[in-house]
Amino acid sequence: MTVEALPLPEDVQIALHRLRSYTSLTAEHSIANLPDKYASYPRPRFAAVLVLLYYKPEGGGIRVLLTTRSKALRSHPGQAALPGGKSDEEDGTPIRTAFREANEEIGLPTAPHPLSAHIQVLTLLPTQLSLFRLLVTPVVAFCHRPDLILPTLKANEAEVAGIFDHPLEGFLDPDVMKRDGERLVEKGEDWIYEDELHSTTDLTWLNNSSYRMHRFRSSSTPIKGLTADILILTAQIAYARNTTYSRHASNQAEGFGIAIEWVMEEARAAGGWIKAPRGDGNTDGSGGGPPGGAQQPNAAASRFTEEKKAIENAAIARLTGRRDRDDEDLGPYTPNVGLSRVGTPIPPSS
């Protein structure tokens, strides 16, 4: 089926091109492509989420689709999240996991449904560590025909209380919400913080490092934790600029690899995998604590030195520099040419 894409402004085309170009740069940082290094990490702790983007012609630019989790769920009840959850053995890839979960949670069309041809995968982001020590791979995709697909979505009431969206640029500059007249929840139960649009708290994390919890005011509940981290990174790539606020805590470990190594070393030192907080199996780690959970330092974890942190940060800097240089040669965005996995159907839900 030919993808009948709606016309996109040049700035949106360039943003999508940047996301598409990010695939080859981050392939080695995806857990899906590191089976040997992480062979000892339990497969039931693998998960994926879907960052589904679309363009809103009537204002708001690039939007991202989010859900409000059901208050009946055991983990992160009533909180904002990206569609997603734990990988099933038969999934095989994070892409299949993300789309299967999105189909189950909000009825997103998957193959062989003809509307699935209007959704195209752009890239995989680096794998993240969630509150429940899941290894979460974000799958970024773009919906070319939101006018056809969004009306078909329906929340699975057992898991999802509601569906909403948010401007992607708002994760770089929260003032976008006021500038563009975005609808916001009233201050009170759904936004209890003194800050108008964006609130942060620095928490103690793995190996006595720090983690900066970001919270964004939205039209629903606050977008925070791992969900916020994933969307900040998505926006940084798409718009090729940094946040207007301070992104990390002073001694925060940047890059998922360090945190995952800490957890694996902790498990080896303990003689087995430490029991994670109880969850419902469908969490993306969007909740109120830092990814991986706040932990006390231990001797095994402390063997990870500043030198290793510097090595990983240098690798991230190289990726950033390469991406910036690639932007200089970006051509026009073509929906059916060059995109990762374009031309193949979105994986079926079962």
CSV table of C-alpha atoms in Angstrom, one decimal:
chain,number,residue,atom,x,y,z
A,1,MET,CA,0.0,0.0,0.0
A,2,THR,CA,1.3,3.4,-0.9
A,3,VAL,CA,1.7,5.9,1.9
A,4,GLU,CA,-0.4,8.9,1.1
A,5,ALA,CA,1.4,11.5,3.2
A,6,LEU,CA,-0.1,14.9,4.0
A,7,PRO,CA,2.1,17.9,3.1
A,8,LEU,CA,4.6,18.8,5.8
A,9,PRO,CA,6.3,22.2,6.5
A,10,GLU,CA,10.0,22.3,5.9
A,11,ASP,CA,10.9,22.5,9.5
A,12,VAL,CA,8.9,19.4,10.3
A,13,GLN,CA,10.5,17.5,7.4
A,14,ILE,CA,14.0,18.4,8.7
A,15,ALA,CA,13.1,17.3,12.2
A,16,LEU,CA,11.9,13.9,10.9
A,17,HIS,CA,15.0,13.6,8.8
A,18,ARG,CA,17.2,14.2,11.9
A,19,LEU,CA,15.3,11.4,13.8
A,20,ARG,CA,15.7,9.1,10.8
A,21,SER,CA,19.4,9.8,10.6
A,22,TYR,CA,19.8,9.0,14.2
A,23,THR,CA,19.3,5.3,13.6
A,24,SER,CA,22.7,4.4,12.3
A,25,LEU,CA,24.4,6.5,15.0
A,26,THR,CA,22.7,4.8,17.9
A,27,ALA,CA,22.3,1.2,16.7
A,28,GLU,CA,25.2,0.0,18.9
A,29,HIS,CA,23.5,1.7,21.9
A,30,SER,CA,20.3,-0.2,21.6
A,31,ILE,CA,19.9,-3.2,23.8
A,32,ALA,CA,18.4,-5.0,20.8
A,33,ASN,CA,21.8,-4.9,19.2
A,34,LEU,CA,23.9,-5.9,22.2
A,35,PRO,CA,22.8,-9.5,22.9
A,36,ASP,CA,26.3,-10.7,24.0
A,37,LYS,CA,27.1,-7.8,26.3
A,38,TYR,CA,23.7,-8.1,28.1
A,39,ALA,CA,23.2,-11.8,27.7
A,40,SER,CA,22.9,-12.2,31.5
A,41,TYR,CA,20.2,-9.6,31.8
A,42,PRO,CA,16.9,-11.5,32.2
A,43,ARG,CA,14.8,-11.4,29.1
A,44,PRO,CA,11.6,-10.9,31.1
A,45,ARG,CA,13.0,-7.5,32.0
A,46,PHE,CA,13.1,-6.2,28.4
A,47,ALA,CA,10.5,-3.7,27.4
A,48,ALA,CA,9.7,-1.1,24.7
A,49,VAL,CA,7.6,2.0,24.4
A,50,LEU,CA,6.2,3.8,21.3
A,51,VAL,CA,7.0,7.5,20.7
A,52,LEU,CA,4.3,8.1,18.1
A,53,LEU,CA,4.7,11.5,16.5
A,54,TYR,CA,2.4,13.4,14.1
A,55,TYR,CA,2.0,16.8,12.7
A,56,LYS,CA,-1.0,19.0,13.6
A,57,PRO,CA,-1.6,21.5,10.8
A,58,GLU,CA,-4.0,23.7,12.9
A,59,GLY,CA,-1.2,24.6,15.3
A,60,GLY,CA,1.1,22.9,17.7
A,61,GLY,CA,3.7,21.5,15.2
A,62,ILE,CA,4.9,18.0,15.9
A,63,ARG,CA,2.8,16.3,18.6
A,64,VAL,CA,3.5,13.1,20.6
A,65,LEU,CA,0.8,10.7,21.6
A,66,LEU,CA,0.5,9.8,25.3
A,67,THR,CA,-1.8,8.0,27.6
A,68,THR,CA,-3.0,8.4,31.2
A,69,ARG,CA,-2.7,5.1,33.0
A,70,SER,CA,-5.7,3.5,34.7
A,71,LYS,CA,-5.9,4.2,38.4
A,72,ALA,CA,-6.6,0.5,38.8
A,73,LEU,CA,-3.0,-0.5,37.8
A,74,ARG,CA,-0.6,-1.5,40.5
A,75,SER,CA,2.3,0.6,39.1
A,76,HIS,CA,2.1,4.3,38.3
A,77,PRO,CA,-1.7,4.5,38.5
A,78,GLY,CA,-3.2,7.6,36.9
A,79,GLN,CA,0.2,8.8,35.6
A,80,ALA,CA,1.1,9.9,32.0
A,81,ALA,CA,2.9,7.3,29.9
A,82,LEU,CA,3.9,6.3,26.4
A,83,PRO,CA,2.2,3.2,25.0
A,84,GLY,CA,4.3,0.2,25.7
A,85,GLY,CA,5.3,-2.6,28.1
A,86,LYS,CA,7.2,-5.8,28.6
A,87,SER,CA,8.5,-7.8,25.6
A,88,ASP,CA,6.9,-11.2,25.0
A,89,GLU,CA,9.2,-14.0,23.9
A,90,GLU,CA,7.5,-14.2,20.5
A,91,ASP,CA,8.0,-10.4,19.8
A,92,GLY,CA,11.6,-10.8,18.7
A,93,THR,CA,12.2,-7.0,18.4
A,94,PRO,CA,11.4,-3.8,20.4
A,95,ILE,CA,9.5,-2.6,17.4
A,96,ARG,CA,7.1,-5.5,17.6
A,97,THR,CA,6.7,-5.1,21.3
A,98,ALA,CA,6.0,-1.4,21.1
A,99,PHE,CA,3.3,-1.8,18.4
A,100,ARG,CA,1.7,-4.8,20.0
A,101,GLU,CA,1.4,-3.0,23.3
A,102,ALA,CA,0.0,0.2,21.6
A,103,ASN,CA,-2.5,-2.0,19.8
A,104,GLU,CA,-3.6,-3.6,23.1
A,105,GLU,CA,-3.7,-0.3,25.0
A,106,ILE,CA,-5.2,2.2,22.6
A,107,GLY,CA,-6.2,0.1,19.5
A,108,LEU,CA,-3.4,1.5,17.2
A,109,PRO,CA,-3.8,-0.2,13.8
A,110,THR,CA,-1.2,-2.9,13.1
A,111,ALA,CA,-0.7,-5.1,10.0
A,112,PRO,CA,-2.6,-6.4,8.2
A,113,HIS,CA,-4.9,-3.4,8.9
A,114,PRO,CA,-4.6,-1.1,5.9
A,115,LEU,CA,-4.2,2.0,8.1
A,116,SER,CA,-1.0,0.6,9.5
A,117,ALA,CA,0.7,1.7,6.3
A,118,HIS,CA,0.4,5.3,7.4
A,119,ILE,CA,2.7,4.7,10.3
A,120,GLN,CA,6.4,4.5,9.7
A,121,VAL,CA,9.3,3.7,12.1
A,122,LEU,CA,12.0,6.4,12.2
A,123,THR,CA,14.5,5.2,14.7
A,124,LEU,CA,15.3,3.4,18.0
A,125,LEU,CA,16.6,5.5,20.8
A,126,PRO,CA,19.2,4.3,23.3
A,127,THR,CA,17.8,1.8,25.8
A,128,GLN,CA,16.8,3.2,29.2
A,129,LEU,CA,16.6,1.7,32.7
A,130,SER,CA,13.2,2.0,34.3
A,131,LEU,CA,12.1,2.2,37.9
A,132,PHE,CA,11.4,-1.5,37.9
A,133,ARG,CA,14.8,-2.3,36.3
A,134,LEU,CA,13.3,-3.0,32.9
A,135,LEU,CA,15.5,-2.3,29.9
A,136,VAL,CA,13.2,-0.1,27.9
A,137,THR,CA,13.9,0.6,24.2
A,138,PRO,CA,12.0,3.7,22.8
A,139,VAL,CA,10.7,3.2,19.3
A,140,VAL,CA,10.1,6.5,17.5
A,141,ALA,CA,7.5,6.4,14.7
A,142,PHE,CA,5.6,9.0,12.6
A,143,CYS,CA,1.9,8.9,11.7
A,144,HIS,CA,1.4,10.4,8.2
A,145,ARG,CA,-2.4,10.4,8.4
A,146,PRO,CA,-3.5,11.4,11.9
A,147,ASP,CA,-6.8,12.5,10.4
A,148,LEU,CA,-7.5,8.8,9.6
A,149,ILE,CA,-5.8,7.1,12.5
A,150,LEU,CA,-6.5,9.2,15.6
A,151,PRO,CA,-10.3,8.9,15.4
A,152,THR,CA,-9.9,5.1,15.5
A,153,LEU,CA,-8.1,5.0,18.8
A,154,LYS,CA,-9.9,3.8,21.8
A,155,ALA,CA,-8.5,3.4,25.3
A,156,ASN,CA,-8.5,-0.1,26.8
A,157,GLU,CA,-10.2,0.8,30.1
A,158,ALA,CA,-8.3,-2.0,32.0
A,159,GLU,CA,-5.0,-0.2,31.3
A,160,VAL,CA,-5.7,3.3,30.0
A,161,ALA,CA,-7.9,6.1,31.5
A,162,GLY,CA,-7.4,8.5,28.6
A,163,ILE,CA,-5.4,9.5,25.5
A,164,PHE,CA,-3.9,12.9,25.0
A,165,ASP,CA,-1.0,14.6,23.1
A,166,HIS,CA,1.7,17.2,23.8
A,167,PRO,CA,3.9,19.4,21.6
A,168,LEU,CA,7.3,17.8,21.2
A,169,GLU,CA,9.0,21.2,21.4
A,170,GLY,CA,7.5,21.7,24.8
A,171,PHE,CA,10.0,19.3,26.2
A,172,LEU,CA,12.9,21.6,25.2
A,173,ASP,CA,11.1,24.8,26.2
A,174,PRO,CA,8.2,24.5,28.5
A,175,ASP,CA,7.2,28.1,27.7
A,176,VAL,CA,5.9,26.8,24.4
A,177,MET,CA,2.8,25.8,26.2
A,178,LYS,CA,1.9,29.4,27.1
A,179,ARG,CA,3.2,30.8,23.8
A,180,ASP,CA,1.0,28.6,21.7
A,181,GLY,CA,-2.0,28.7,24.0
A,182,GLU,CA,-1.9,25.0,24.8
A,183,ARG,CA,-4.6,23.6,27.1
A,184,LEU,CA,-3.3,22.9,30.6
A,185,VAL,CA,-4.8,21.3,33.7
A,186,GLU,CA,-5.7,23.6,36.5
A,187,LYS,CA,-3.3,23.9,39.4
A,188,GLY,CA,-4.3,21.7,42.2
A,189,GLU,CA,-4.8,17.9,42.2
A,190,ASP,CA,-3.3,17.4,38.7
A,191,TRP,CA,-0.5,20.0,39.1
A,192,ILE,CA,0.6,20.4,42.7
A,193,TYR,CA,3.9,22.1,42.0
A,194,GLU,CA,4.7,25.8,42.6
A,195,ASP,CA,6.5,26.1,39.2
A,196,GLU,CA,4.1,27.1,36.4
A,197,LEU,CA,5.0,24.7,33.7
A,198,HIS,CA,8.1,22.6,34.6
A,199,SER,CA,9.3,21.3,37.9
A,200,THR,CA,12.4,19.3,38.9
A,201,THR,CA,13.7,17.4,41.9
A,202,ASP,CA,17.2,15.9,42.3
A,203,LEU,CA,17.1,12.4,43.8
A,204,THR,CA,19.7,9.9,45.0
A,205,TRP,CA,20.1,7.1,42.5
A,206,LEU,CA,22.4,4.2,41.8
A,207,ASN,CA,26.0,4.2,43.1
A,208,ASN,CA,25.2,7.3,45.1
A,209,SER,CA,24.8,9.3,41.9
A,210,SER,CA,22.0,11.8,41.4
A,211,TYR,CA,19.0,11.8,39.1
A,212,ARG,CA,17.0,14.9,38.1
A,213,MET,CA,13.3,14.2,37.9
A,214,HIS,CA,11.6,16.4,35.3
A,215,ARG,CA,7.9,17.0,35.4
A,216,PHE,CA,6.0,18.8,32.6
A,217,ARG,CA,2.5,20.3,33.0
A,218,SER,CA,0.2,19.0,30.4
A,219,SER,CA,-3.5,18.8,29.5
A,220,SER,CA,-3.6,15.6,31.6
A,221,THR,CA,-1.4,14.5,34.5
A,222,PRO,CA,2.3,15.5,34.7
A,223,ILE,CA,4.6,14.0,32.2
A,224,LYS,CA,7.6,12.9,34.3
A,225,GLY,CA,10.3,10.4,35.1
A,226,LEU,CA,11.4,8.1,32.3
A,227,THR,CA,8.6,9.2,30.0
A,228,ALA,CA,9.9,12.8,30.2
A,229,ASP,CA,13.5,11.7,29.8
A,230,ILE,CA,12.7,9.8,26.6
A,231,LEU,CA,10.7,12.8,25.1
A,232,ILE,CA,13.4,15.3,26.1
A,233,LEU,CA,15.9,13.2,24.1
A,234,THR,CA,13.5,12.8,21.2
A,235,ALA,CA,13.0,16.6,21.0
A,236,GLN,CA,16.8,17.3,21.3
A,237,ILE,CA,17.4,15.1,18.3
A,238,ALA,CA,14.5,16.4,16.2
A,239,TYR,CA,15.2,20.1,16.8
A,240,ALA,CA,19.0,19.8,17.2
A,241,ARG,CA,19.1,22.0,20.2
A,242,ASN,CA,19.4,21.7,24.0
A,243,THR,CA,16.8,22.5,26.6
A,244,THR,CA,16.2,26.0,28.0
A,245,TYR,CA,16.5,24.6,31.5
A,246,SER,CA,19.3,22.6,33.3
A,247,ARG,CA,18.9,19.0,32.1
A,248,HIS,CA,21.0,17.0,34.5
A,249,ALA,CA,22.0,17.0,38.2
A,250,SER,CA,25.6,17.9,38.9
A,251,ASN,CA,26.8,14.3,39.4
A,252,GLN,CA,24.2,12.5,37.2
A,253,ALA,CA,25.5,9.6,35.1
A,254,GLU,CA,24.7,10.5,31.5
A,255,GLY,CA,24.1,7.5,29.1
A,256,PHE,CA,22.2,4.4,29.8
A,257,GLY,CA,25.2,2.0,29.7
A,258,ILE,CA,26.6,3.1,33.0
A,259,ALA,CA,23.4,2.6,35.0
A,260,ILE,CA,22.8,-0.8,33.4
A,261,GLU,CA,26.3,-1.9,34.3
A,262,TRP,CA,25.8,-0.8,37.8
A,263,VAL,CA,22.6,-2.9,38.1
A,264,MET,CA,24.3,-5.9,36.6
A,265,GLU,CA,27.3,-5.6,38.8
A,266,GLU,CA,25.0,-5.2,41.8
A,267,ALA,CA,23.3,-8.4,40.8
A,268,ARG,CA,26.6,-10.3,40.4
A,269,ALA,CA,27.8,-9.1,43.8
A,270,ALA,CA,24.5,-10.2,45.4
A,271,GLY,CA,24.7,-13.6,43.8
A,272,GLY,CA,21.6,-13.1,41.8
A,273,TRP,CA,19.1,-10.6,40.5
A,274,ILE,CA,17.7,-8.3,43.2
A,275,LYS,CA,13.9,-8.4,43.4
A,276,ALA,CA,12.6,-5.2,41.8
A,277,PRO,CA,9.6,-3.3,43.1
A,278,ARG,CA,6.3,-5.0,42.3
A,279,GLY,CA,4.8,-3.9,39.0
A,280,ASP,CA,1.9,-4.8,36.7
A,281,GLY,CA,4.2,-5.9,33.8
A,282,ASN,CA,3.0,-3.1,31.5
A,283,THR,CA,4.9,-0.2,33.0
A,284,ASP,CA,7.2,2.0,31.0
A,285,GLY,CA,8.8,3.3,34.1
A,286,SER,CA,7.1,6.7,33.9
A,287,GLY,CA,6.5,6.9,37.6
A,288,GLY,CA,7.5,9.0,40.5
A,289,GLY,CA,11.0,7.7,41.1
A,290,PRO,CA,14.3,7.8,39.1
A,291,PRO,CA,14.8,5.1,36.4
A,292,GLY,CA,16.2,2.1,38.2
A,293,GLY,CA,15.0,3.3,41.6
A,294,ALA,CA,16.9,5.0,44.3
A,295,GLN,CA,19.5,2.6,45.7
A,296,GLN,CA,22.2,2.7,48.3
A,297,PRO,CA,25.8,2.6,47.1
A,298,ASN,CA,27.7,-0.7,47.4
A,299,ALA,CA,31.3,-1.8,47.0
A,300,ALA,CA,30.7,-3.6,43.7
A,301,ALA,CA,29.0,-0.6,42.1
A,302,SER,CA,31.5,1.9,43.4
A,303,ARG,CA,34.2,0.2,41.3
A,304,PHE,CA,32.8,2.0,38.3
A,305,THR,CA,35.1,4.9,38.2
A,306,GLU,CA,34.9,8.5,36.9
A,307,GLU,CA,37.1,7.3,34.1
A,308,LYS,CA,34.4,5.0,32.8
A,309,LYS,CA,31.9,7.7,33.0
A,310,ALA,CA,34.2,10.0,31.0
A,311,ILE,CA,34.6,7.3,28.3
A,312,GLU,CA,30.8,7.0,27.9
A,313,ASN,CA,30.3,10.8,27.9
A,314,ALA,CA,33.0,11.1,25.2
A,315,ALA,CA,31.2,8.6,23.1
A,316,ILE,CA,28.0,10.6,23.5
A,317,ALA,CA,29.8,13.8,22.5
A,318,ARG,CA,31.1,12.1,19.4
A,319,LEU,CA,27.6,11.0,18.4
A,320,THR,CA,26.3,14.5,19.0
A,321,GLY,CA,29.1,16.1,16.9
A,322,ARG,CA,28.5,13.7,14.1
A,323,ARG,CA,24.7,14.4,14.1
A,324,ASP,CA,25.3,18.1,14.0
A,325,ARG,CA,27.6,17.7,11.0
A,326,ASP,CA,25.1,15.5,9.2
A,327,ASP,CA,22.4,18.2,9.6
A,328,GLU,CA,24.4,20.4,7.2
A,329,ASP,CA,23.7,18.0,4.3
A,330,LEU,CA,20.1,17.1,5.0
A,331,GLY,CA,18.1,16.9,1.8
A,332,PRO,CA,14.3,17.0,1.5
A,333,TYR,CA,12.4,14.6,3.7
A,334,THR,CA,10.7,11.9,1.5
A,335,PRO,CA,8.2,9.7,3.3
A,336,ASN,CA,8.9,6.6,1.2
A,337,VAL,CA,12.7,6.9,0.7
A,338,GLY,CA,15.4,6.1,3.1
A,339,LEU,CA,13.4,5.8,6.3
A,340,SER,CA,14.2,2.9,8.5
A,341,ARG,CA,11.9,0.0,7.7
A,342,VAL,CA,9.7,2.1,5.4
A,343,GLY,CA,7.8,0.1,2.9
A,344,THR,CA,7.3,-2.8,5.3
A,345,PRO,CA,4.1,-3.2,7.3
A,346,ILE,CA,4.1,-2.4,11.0
A,347,PRO,CA,4.4,-5.7,12.8
A,348,PRO,CA,1.1,-7.4,13.5
A,349,SER,CA,-0.2,-7.4,17.1
A,350,SER,CA,-0.2,-11.1,17.4
